[in-house]
mmCIF file of N, CA and C in Angstrom:
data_model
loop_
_atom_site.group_PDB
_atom_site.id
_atom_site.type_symbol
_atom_site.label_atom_id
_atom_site.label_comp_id
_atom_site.label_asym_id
_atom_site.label_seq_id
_atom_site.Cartn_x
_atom_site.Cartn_y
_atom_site.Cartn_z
ATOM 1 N N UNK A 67 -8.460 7.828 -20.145
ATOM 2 C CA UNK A 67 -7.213 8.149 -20.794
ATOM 3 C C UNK A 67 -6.212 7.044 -20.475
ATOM 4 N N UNK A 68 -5.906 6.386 -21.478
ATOM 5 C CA UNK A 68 -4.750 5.706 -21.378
ATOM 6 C C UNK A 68 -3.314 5.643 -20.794
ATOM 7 N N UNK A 69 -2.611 5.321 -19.775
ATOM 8 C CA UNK A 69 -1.472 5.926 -19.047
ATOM 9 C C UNK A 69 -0.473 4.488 -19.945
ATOM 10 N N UNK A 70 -0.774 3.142 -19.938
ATOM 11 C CA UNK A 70 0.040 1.961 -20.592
ATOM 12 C C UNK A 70 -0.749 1.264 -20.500
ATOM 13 N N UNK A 71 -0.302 0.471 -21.967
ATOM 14 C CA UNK A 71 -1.022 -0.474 -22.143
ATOM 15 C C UNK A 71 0.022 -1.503 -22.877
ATOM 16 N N UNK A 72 0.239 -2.830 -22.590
ATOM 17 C CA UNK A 72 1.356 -3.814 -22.411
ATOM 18 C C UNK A 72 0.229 -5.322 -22.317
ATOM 19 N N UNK A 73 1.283 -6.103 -22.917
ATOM 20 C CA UNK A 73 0.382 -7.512 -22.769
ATOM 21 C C UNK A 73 -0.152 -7.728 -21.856
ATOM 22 N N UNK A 74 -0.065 -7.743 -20.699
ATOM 23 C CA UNK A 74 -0.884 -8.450 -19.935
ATOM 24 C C UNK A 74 -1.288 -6.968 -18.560
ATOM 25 N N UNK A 75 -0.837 -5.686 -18.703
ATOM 26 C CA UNK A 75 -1.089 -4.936 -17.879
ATOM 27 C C UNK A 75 -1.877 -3.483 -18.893
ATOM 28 N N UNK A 76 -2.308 -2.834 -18.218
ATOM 29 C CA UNK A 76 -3.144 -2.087 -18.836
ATOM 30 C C UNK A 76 -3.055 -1.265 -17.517
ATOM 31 N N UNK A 77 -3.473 0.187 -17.762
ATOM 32 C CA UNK A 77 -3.578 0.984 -16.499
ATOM 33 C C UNK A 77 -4.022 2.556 -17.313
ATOM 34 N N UNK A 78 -5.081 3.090 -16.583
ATOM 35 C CA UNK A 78 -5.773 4.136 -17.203
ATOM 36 C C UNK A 78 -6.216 5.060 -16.347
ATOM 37 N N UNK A 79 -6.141 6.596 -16.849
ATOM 38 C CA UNK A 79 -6.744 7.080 -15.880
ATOM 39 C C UNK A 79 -8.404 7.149 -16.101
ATOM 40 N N UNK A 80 -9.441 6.519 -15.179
ATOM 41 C CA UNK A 80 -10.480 6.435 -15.535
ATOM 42 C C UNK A 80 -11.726 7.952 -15.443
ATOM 43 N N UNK A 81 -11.645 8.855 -14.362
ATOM 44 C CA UNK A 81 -12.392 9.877 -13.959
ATOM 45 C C UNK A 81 -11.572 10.661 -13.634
ATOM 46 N N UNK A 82 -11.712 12.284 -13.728
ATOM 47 C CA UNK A 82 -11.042 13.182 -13.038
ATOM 48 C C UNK A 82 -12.300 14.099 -12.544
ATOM 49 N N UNK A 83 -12.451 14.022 -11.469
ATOM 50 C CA UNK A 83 -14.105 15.148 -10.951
ATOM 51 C C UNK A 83 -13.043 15.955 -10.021
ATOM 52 N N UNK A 84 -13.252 17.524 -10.616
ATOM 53 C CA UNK A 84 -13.192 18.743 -9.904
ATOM 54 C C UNK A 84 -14.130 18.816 -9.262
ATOM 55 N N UNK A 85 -13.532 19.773 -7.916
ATOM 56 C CA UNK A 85 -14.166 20.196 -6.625
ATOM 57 C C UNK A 85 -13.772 21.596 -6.568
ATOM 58 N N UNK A 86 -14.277 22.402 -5.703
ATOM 59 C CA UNK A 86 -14.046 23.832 -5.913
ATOM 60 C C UNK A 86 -12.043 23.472 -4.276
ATOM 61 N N UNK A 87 -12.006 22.268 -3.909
ATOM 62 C CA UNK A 87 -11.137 22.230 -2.862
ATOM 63 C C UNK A 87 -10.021 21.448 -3.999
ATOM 64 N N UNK A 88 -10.013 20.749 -4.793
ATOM 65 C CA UNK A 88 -9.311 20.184 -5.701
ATOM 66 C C UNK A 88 -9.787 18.986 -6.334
ATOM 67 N N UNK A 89 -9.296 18.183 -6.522
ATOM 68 C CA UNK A 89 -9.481 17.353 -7.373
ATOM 69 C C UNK A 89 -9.764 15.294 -7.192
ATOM 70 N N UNK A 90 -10.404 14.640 -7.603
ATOM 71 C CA UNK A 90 -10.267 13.317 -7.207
ATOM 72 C C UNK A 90 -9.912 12.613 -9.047
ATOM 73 N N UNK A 91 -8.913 11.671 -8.735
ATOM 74 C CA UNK A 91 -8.493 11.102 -10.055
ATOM 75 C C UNK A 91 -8.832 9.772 -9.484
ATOM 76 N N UNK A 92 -9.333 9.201 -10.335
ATOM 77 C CA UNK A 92 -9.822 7.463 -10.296
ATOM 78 C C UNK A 92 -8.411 6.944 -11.575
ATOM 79 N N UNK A 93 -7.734 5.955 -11.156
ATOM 80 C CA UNK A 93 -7.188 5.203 -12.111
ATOM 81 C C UNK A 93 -7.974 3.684 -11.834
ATOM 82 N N UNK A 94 -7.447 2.810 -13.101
ATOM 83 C CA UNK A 94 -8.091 1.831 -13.319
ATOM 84 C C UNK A 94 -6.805 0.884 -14.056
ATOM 85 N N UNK A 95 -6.169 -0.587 -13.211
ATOM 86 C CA UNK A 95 -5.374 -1.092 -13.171
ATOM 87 C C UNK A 95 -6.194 -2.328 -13.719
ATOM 88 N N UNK A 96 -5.816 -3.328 -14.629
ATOM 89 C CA UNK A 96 -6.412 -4.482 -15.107
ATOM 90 C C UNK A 96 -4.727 -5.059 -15.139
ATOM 91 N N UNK A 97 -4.618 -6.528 -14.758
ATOM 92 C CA UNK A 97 -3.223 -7.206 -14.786
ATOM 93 C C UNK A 97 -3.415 -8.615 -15.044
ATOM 94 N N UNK A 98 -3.029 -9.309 -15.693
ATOM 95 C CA UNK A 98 -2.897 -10.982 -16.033
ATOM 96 C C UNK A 98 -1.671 -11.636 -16.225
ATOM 97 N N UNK A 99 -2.155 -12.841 -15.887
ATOM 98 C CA UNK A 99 -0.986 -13.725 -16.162
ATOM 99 C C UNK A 99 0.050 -13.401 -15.120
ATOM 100 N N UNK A 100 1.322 -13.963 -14.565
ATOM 101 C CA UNK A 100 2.460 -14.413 -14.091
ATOM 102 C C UNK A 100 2.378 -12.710 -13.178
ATOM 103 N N UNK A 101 2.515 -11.576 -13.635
ATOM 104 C CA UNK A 101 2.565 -10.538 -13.396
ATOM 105 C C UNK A 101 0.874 -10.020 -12.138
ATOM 106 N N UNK A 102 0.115 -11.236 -12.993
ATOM 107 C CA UNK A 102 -1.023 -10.791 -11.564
ATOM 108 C C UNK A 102 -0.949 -11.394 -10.254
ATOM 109 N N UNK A 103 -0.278 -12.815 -10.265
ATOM 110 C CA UNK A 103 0.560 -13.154 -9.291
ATOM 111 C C UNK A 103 1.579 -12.278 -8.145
ATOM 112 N N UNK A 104 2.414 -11.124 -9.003
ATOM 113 C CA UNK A 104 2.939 -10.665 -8.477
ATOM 114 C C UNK A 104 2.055 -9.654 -7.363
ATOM 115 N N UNK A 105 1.546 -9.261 -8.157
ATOM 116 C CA UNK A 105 0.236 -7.956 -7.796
ATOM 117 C C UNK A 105 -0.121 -8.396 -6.699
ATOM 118 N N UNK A 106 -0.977 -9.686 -6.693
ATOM 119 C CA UNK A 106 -1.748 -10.338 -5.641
ATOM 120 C C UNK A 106 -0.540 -10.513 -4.184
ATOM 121 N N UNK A 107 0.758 -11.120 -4.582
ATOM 122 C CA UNK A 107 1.565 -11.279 -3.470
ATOM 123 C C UNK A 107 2.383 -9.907 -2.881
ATOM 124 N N UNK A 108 2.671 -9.068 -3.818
ATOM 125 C CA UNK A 108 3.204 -7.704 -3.775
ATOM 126 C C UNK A 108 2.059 -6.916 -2.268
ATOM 127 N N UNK A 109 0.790 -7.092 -2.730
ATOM 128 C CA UNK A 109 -0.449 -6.699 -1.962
ATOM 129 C C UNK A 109 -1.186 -7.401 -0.619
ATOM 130 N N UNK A 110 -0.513 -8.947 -0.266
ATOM 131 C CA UNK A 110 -1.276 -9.288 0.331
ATOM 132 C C UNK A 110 -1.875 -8.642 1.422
ATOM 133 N N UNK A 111 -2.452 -9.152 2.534
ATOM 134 C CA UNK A 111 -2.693 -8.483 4.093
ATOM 135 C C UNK A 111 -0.993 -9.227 4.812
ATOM 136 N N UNK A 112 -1.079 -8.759 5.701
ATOM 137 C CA UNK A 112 0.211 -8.798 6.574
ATOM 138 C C UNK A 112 -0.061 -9.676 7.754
ATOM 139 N N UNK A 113 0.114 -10.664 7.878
ATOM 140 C CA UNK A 113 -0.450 -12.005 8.720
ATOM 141 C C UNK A 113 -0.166 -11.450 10.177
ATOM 142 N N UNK A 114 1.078 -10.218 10.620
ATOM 143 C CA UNK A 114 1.807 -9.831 11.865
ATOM 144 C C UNK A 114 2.299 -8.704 11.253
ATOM 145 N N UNK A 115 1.268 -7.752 11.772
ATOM 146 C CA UNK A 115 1.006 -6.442 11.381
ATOM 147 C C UNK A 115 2.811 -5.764 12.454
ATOM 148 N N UNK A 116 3.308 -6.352 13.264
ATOM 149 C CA UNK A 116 4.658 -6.212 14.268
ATOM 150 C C UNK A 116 6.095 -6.992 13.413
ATOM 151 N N UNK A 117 5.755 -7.330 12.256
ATOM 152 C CA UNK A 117 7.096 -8.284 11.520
ATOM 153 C C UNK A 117 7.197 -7.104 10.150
ATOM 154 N N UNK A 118 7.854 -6.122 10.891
ATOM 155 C CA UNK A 118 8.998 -5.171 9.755
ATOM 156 C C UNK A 118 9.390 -6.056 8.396
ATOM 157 N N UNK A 119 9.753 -7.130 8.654
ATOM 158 C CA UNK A 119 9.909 -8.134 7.448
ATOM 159 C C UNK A 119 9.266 -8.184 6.761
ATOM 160 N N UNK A 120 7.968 -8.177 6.744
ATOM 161 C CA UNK A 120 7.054 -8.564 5.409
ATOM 162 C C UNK A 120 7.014 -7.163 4.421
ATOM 163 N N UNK A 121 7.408 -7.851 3.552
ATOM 164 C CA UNK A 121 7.661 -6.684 2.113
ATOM 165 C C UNK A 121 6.342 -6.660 1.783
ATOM 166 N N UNK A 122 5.953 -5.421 1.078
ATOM 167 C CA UNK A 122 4.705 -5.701 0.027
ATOM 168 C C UNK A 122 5.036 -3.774 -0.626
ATOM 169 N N UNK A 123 3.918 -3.987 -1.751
ATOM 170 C CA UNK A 123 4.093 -2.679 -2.225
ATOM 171 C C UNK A 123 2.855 -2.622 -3.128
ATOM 172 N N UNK A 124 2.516 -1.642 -3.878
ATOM 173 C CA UNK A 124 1.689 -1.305 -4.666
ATOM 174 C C UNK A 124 1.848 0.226 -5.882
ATOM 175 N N UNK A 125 0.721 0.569 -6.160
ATOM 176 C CA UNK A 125 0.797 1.104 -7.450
ATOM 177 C C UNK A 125 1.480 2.777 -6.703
ATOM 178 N N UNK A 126 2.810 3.097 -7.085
ATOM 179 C CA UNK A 126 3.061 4.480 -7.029
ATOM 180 C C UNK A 126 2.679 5.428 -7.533
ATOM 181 N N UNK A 127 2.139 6.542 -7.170
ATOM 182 C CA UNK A 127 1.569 7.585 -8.067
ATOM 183 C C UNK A 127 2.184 9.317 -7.793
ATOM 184 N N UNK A 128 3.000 9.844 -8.356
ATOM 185 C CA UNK A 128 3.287 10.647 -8.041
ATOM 186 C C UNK A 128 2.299 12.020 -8.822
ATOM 187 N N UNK A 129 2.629 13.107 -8.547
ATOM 188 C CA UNK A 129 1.520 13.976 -9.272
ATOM 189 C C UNK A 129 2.443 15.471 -8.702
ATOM 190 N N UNK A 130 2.545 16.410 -10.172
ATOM 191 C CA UNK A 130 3.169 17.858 -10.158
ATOM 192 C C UNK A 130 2.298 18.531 -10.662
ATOM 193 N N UNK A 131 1.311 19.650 -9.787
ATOM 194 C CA UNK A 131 0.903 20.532 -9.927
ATOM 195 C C UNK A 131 1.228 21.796 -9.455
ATOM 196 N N UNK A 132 1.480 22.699 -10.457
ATOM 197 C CA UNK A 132 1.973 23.890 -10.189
ATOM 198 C C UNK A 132 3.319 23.497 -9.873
ATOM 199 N N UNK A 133 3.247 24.622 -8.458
ATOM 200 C CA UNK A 133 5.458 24.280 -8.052
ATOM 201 C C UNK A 133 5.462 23.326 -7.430
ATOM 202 N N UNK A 134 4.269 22.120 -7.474
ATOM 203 C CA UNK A 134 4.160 21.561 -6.048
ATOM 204 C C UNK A 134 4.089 19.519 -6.711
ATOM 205 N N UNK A 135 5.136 19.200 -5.880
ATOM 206 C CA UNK A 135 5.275 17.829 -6.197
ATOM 207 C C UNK A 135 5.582 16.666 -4.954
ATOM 208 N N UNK A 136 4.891 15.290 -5.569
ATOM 209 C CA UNK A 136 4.695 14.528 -4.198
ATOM 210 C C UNK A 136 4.317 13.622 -4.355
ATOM 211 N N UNK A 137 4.554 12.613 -3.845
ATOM 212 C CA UNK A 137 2.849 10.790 -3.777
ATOM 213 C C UNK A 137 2.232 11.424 -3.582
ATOM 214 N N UNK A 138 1.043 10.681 -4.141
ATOM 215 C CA UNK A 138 -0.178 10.795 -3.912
ATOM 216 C C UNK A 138 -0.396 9.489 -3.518
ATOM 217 N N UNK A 139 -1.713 9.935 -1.982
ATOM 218 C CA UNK A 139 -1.939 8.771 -1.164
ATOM 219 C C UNK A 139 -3.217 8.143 -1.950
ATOM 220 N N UNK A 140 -3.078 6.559 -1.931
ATOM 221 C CA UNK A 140 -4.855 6.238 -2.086
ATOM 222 C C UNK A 140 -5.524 6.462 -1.579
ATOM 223 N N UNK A 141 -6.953 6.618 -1.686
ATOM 224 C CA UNK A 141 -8.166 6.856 -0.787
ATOM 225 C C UNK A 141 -8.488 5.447 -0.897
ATOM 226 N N UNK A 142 -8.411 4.465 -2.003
ATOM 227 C CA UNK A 142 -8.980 3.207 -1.863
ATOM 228 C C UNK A 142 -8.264 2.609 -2.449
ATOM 229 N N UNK A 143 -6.964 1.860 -1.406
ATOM 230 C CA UNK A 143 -6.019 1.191 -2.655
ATOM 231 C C UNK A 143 -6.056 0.027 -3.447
ATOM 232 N N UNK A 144 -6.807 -0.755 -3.225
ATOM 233 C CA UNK A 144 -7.102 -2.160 -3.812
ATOM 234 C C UNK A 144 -8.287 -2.618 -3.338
ATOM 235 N N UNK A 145 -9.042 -3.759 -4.714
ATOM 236 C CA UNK A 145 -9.872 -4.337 -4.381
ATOM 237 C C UNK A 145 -9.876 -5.451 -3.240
ATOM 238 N N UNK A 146 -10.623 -5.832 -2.634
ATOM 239 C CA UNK A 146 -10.087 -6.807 -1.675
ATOM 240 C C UNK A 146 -9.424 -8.190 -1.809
ATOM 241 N N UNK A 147 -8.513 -8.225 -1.237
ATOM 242 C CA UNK A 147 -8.093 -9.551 -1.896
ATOM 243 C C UNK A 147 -8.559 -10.702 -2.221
ATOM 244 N N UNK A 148 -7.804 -11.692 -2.926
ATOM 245 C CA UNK A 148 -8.725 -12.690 -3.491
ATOM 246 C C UNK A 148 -7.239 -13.379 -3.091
ATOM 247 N N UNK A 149 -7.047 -14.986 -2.730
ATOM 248 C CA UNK A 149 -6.346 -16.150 -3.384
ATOM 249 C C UNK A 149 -6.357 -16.741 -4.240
ATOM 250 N N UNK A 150 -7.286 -16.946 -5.097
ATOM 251 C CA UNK A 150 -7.849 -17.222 -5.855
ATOM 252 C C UNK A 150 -6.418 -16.700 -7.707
ATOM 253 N N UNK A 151 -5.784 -17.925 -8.569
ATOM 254 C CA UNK A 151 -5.440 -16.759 -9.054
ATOM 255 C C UNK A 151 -6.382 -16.496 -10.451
ATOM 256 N N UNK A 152 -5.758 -15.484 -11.542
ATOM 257 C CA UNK A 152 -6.976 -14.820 -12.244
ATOM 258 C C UNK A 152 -6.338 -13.367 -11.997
ATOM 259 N N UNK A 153 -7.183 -12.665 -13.423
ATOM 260 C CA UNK A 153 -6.769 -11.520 -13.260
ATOM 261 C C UNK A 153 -6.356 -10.418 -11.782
ATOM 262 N N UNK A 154 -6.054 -9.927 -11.917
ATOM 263 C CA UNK A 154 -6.070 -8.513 -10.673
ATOM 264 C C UNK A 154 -6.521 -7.132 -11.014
ATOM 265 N N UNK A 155 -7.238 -6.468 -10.412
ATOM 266 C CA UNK A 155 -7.926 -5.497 -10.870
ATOM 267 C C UNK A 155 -7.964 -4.447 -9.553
ATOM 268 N N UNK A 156 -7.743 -3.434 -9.720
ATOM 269 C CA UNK A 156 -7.661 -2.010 -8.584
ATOM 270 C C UNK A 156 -8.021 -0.880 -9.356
ATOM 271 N N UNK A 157 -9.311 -0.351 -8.641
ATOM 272 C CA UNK A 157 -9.517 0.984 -9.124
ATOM 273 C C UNK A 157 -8.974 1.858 -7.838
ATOM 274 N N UNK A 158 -8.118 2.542 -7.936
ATOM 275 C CA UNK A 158 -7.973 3.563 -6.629
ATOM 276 C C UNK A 158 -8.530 4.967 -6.818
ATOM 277 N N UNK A 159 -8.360 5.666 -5.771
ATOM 278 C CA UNK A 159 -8.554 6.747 -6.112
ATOM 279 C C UNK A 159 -7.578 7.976 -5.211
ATOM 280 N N UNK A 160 -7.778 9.166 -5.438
ATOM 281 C CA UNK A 160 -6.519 10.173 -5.303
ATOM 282 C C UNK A 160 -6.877 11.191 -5.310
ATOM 283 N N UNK A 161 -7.188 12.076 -3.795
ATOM 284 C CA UNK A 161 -7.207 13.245 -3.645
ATOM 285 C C UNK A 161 -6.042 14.429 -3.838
ATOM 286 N N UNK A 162 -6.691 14.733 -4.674
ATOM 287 C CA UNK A 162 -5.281 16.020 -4.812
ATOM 288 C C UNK A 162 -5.741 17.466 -4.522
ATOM 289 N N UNK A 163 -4.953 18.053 -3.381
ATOM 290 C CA UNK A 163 -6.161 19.064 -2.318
ATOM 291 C C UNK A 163 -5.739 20.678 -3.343
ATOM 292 N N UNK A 164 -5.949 21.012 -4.787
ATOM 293 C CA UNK A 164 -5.983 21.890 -5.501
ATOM 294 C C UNK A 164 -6.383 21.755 -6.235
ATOM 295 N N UNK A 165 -6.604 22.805 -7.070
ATOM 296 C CA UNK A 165 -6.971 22.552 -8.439
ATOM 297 C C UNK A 165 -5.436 23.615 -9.232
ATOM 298 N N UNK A 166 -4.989 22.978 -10.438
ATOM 299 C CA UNK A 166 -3.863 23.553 -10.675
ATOM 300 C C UNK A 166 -4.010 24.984 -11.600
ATOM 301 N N UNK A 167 -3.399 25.789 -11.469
ATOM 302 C CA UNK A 167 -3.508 27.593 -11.598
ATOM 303 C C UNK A 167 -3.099 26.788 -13.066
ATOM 304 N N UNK A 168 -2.194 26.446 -13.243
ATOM 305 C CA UNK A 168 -1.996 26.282 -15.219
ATOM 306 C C UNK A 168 -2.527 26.054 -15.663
ATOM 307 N N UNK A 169 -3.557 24.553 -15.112
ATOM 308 C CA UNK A 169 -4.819 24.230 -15.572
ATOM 309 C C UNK A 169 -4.388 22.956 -16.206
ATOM 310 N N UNK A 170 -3.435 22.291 -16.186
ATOM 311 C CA UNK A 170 -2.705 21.141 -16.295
ATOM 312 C C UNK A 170 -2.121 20.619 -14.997
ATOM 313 N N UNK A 171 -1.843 19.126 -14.751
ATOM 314 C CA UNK A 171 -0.550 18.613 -13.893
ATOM 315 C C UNK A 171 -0.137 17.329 -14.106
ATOM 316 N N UNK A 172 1.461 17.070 -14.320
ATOM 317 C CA UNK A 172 1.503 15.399 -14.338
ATOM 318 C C UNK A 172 1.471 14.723 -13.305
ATOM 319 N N UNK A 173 1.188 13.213 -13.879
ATOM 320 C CA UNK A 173 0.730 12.129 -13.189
ATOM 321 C C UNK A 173 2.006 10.769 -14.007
ATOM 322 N N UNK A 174 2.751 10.910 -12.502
ATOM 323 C CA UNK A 174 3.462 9.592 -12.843
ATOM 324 C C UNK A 174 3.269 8.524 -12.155
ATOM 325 N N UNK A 175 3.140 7.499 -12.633
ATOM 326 C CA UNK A 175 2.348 5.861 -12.271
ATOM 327 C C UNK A 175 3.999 4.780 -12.107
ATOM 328 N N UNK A 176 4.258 4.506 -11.769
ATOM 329 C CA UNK A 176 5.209 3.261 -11.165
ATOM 330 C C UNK A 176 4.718 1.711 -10.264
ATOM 331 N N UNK A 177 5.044 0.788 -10.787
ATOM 332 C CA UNK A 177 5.125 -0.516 -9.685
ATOM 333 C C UNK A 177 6.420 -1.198 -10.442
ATOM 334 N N UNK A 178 7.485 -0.950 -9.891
ATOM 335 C CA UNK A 178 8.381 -1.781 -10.134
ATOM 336 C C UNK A 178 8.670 -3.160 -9.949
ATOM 337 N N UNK A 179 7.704 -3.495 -9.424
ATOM 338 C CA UNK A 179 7.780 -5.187 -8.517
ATOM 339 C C UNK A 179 7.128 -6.046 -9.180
ATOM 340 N N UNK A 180 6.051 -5.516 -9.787
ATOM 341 C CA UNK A 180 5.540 -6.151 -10.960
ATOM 342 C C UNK A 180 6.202 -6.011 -12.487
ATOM 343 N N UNK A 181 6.819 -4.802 -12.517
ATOM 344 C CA UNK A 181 6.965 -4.770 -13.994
ATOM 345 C C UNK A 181 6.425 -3.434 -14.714
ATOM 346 N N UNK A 182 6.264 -2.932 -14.085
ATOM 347 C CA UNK A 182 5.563 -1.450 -14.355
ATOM 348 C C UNK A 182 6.832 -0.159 -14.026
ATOM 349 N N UNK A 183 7.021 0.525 -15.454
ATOM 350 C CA UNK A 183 8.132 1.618 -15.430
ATOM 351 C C UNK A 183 7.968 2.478 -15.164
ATOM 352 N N UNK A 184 8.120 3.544 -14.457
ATOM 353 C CA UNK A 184 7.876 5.107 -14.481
ATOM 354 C C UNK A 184 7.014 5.642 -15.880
ATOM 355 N N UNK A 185 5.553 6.057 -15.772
ATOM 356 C CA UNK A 185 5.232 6.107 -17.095
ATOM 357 C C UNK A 185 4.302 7.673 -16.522
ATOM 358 N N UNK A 186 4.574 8.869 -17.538
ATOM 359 C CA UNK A 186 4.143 10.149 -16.763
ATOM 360 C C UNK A 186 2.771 10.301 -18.193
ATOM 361 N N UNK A 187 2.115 11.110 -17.809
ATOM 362 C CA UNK A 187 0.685 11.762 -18.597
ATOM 363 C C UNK A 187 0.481 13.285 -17.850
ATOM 364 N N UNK A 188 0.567 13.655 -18.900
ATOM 365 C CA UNK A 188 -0.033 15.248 -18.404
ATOM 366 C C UNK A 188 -1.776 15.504 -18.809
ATOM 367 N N UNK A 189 -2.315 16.033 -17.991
ATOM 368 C CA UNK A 189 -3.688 15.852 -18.040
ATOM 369 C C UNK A 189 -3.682 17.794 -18.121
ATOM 370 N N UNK A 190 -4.417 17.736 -19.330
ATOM 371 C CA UNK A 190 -4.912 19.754 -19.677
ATOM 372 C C UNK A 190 -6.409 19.230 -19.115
ATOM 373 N N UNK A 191 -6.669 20.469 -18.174
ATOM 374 C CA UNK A 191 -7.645 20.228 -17.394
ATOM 375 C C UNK A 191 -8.698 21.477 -17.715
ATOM 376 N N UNK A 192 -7.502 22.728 -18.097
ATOM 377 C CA UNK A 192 -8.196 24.016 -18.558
ATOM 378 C C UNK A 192 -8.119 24.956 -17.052
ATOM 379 N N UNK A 193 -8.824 25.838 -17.478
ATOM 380 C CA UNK A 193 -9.401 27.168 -16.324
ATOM 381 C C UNK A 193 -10.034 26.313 -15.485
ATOM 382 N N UNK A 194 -9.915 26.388 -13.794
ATOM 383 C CA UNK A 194 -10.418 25.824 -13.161
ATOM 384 C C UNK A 194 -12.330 26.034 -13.302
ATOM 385 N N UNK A 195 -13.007 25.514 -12.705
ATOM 386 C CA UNK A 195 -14.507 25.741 -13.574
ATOM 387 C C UNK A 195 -15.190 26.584 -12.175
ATOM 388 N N UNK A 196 -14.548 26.872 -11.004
ATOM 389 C CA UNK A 196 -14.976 27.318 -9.914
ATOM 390 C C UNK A 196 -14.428 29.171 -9.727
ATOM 391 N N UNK A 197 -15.162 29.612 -9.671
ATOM 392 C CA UNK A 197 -14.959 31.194 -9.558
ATOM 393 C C UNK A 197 -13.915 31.492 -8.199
ATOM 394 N N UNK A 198 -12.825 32.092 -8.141
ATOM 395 C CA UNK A 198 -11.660 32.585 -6.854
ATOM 396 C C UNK A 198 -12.464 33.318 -6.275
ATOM 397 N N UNK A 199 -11.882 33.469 -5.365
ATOM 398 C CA UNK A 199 -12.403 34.021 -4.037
ATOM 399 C C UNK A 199 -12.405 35.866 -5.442
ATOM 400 N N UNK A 200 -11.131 35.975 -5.224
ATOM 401 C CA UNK A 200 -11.113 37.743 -6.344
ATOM 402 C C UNK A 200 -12.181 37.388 -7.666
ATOM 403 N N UNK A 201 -12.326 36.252 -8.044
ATOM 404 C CA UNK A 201 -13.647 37.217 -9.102
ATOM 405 C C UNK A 201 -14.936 36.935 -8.335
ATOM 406 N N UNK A 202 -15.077 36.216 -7.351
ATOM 407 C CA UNK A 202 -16.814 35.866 -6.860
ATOM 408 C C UNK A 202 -16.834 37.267 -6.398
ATOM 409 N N UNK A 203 -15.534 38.745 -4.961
ATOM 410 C CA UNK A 203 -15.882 39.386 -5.060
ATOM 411 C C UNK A 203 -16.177 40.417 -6.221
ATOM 412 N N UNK A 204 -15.429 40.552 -7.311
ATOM 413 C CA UNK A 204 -15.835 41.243 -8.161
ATOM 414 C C UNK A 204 -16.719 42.019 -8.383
ATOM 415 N N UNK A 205 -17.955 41.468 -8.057
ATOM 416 C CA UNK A 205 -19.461 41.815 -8.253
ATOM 417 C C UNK A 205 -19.461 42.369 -7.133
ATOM 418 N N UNK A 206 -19.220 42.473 -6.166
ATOM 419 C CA UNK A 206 -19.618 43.532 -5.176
ATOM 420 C C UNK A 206 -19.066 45.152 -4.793
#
C-alpha cells in the first residue's frame, strides 16, 4: 500500500502479518538523489556514542489504534550503512502489541530532515482473525 510517492522518495507500507498478540507492519522506504544524501547523513553511526551533539534522526512513525496513540519503535531501523552515495533504502519493521477492536488503525509516517511531511493511511484490517478469550470459551 502506498503511503507517498514523490520524485525521488517513495515509501510504502509493504506487509501487515497478524498475531493473535498484535501486529508487525513492514514499511518500505526507497530515496534518491540530493535527499538520499540527507537520509544517509541524517542516519549515520555516531563516531562518540558520549557527544550529545551529534544530531541524526530517521523515519517517524506514529500509529492510533483504538483510544490508544504513540511512536512506534523500529524493530529494524535501517539497512546498514553504506558511504558510498546512491540510492537509500530501509525496510523497517513495527511491533504494535494489539490487534485493533475496530479492526482499523492509522499510521502516520514523518522525516522532516529529509523532506518528508506528516503523511497518515488508515489501514481496514477487518475482525481480528484470532478467536477472544469470550468466544474460544463459548464452546464450553
Amino acid at each position: 500500500m502506498p503511503i507517498t510517492a514523490e520524485k525521488d522518495l517513495t515509501l510504502e507500507l509493504s506487509a501487515v502479518t497478524a498475531f493473535a498478540s498484535g501486529l508487525l507492519l513492514q514499511l518500505a522506504m526507497h530515496v534518491t538523489g540530493i535527499r538520499a544524501d540527507f537520509a544517509r547523513y541524517e542516519t549515520r553511526p555516531l563516531t562518540d556514542p558520549h557527544d550529545w551533539s551529534a544530531r541524526w534522526s530517521y523515519l517517524t512513525v506514529f500509529v492510533l489504534v483504538d483510544d490508544l496513540d504513540g511512536p512506534a519503535d523500529s524493530l529494524h531501523p535501517t539497512e546498514p550503512c553504506s558511504d558510498e552515495s546512491g540510492p537509500y533504502r530501509t525496510t523497517p519493521l513495527y511491533w504494535i502489541g494489539t490487534y485493533p477492536r475496530a479492526g482499523s488503525l492509522i499510521v502516520t509516517t514523518s522525516w522532516t530532515e529529509i523532506g518528508l511531511h506528516p503523511t497518515s493511511i488508515t489501514l481496514t484490517l477487518g475482525p481480528s482473525p484470532f478467536p477472544t478469550t469470550s468466544e474460544s470459551d463459548a464452546g464450553r
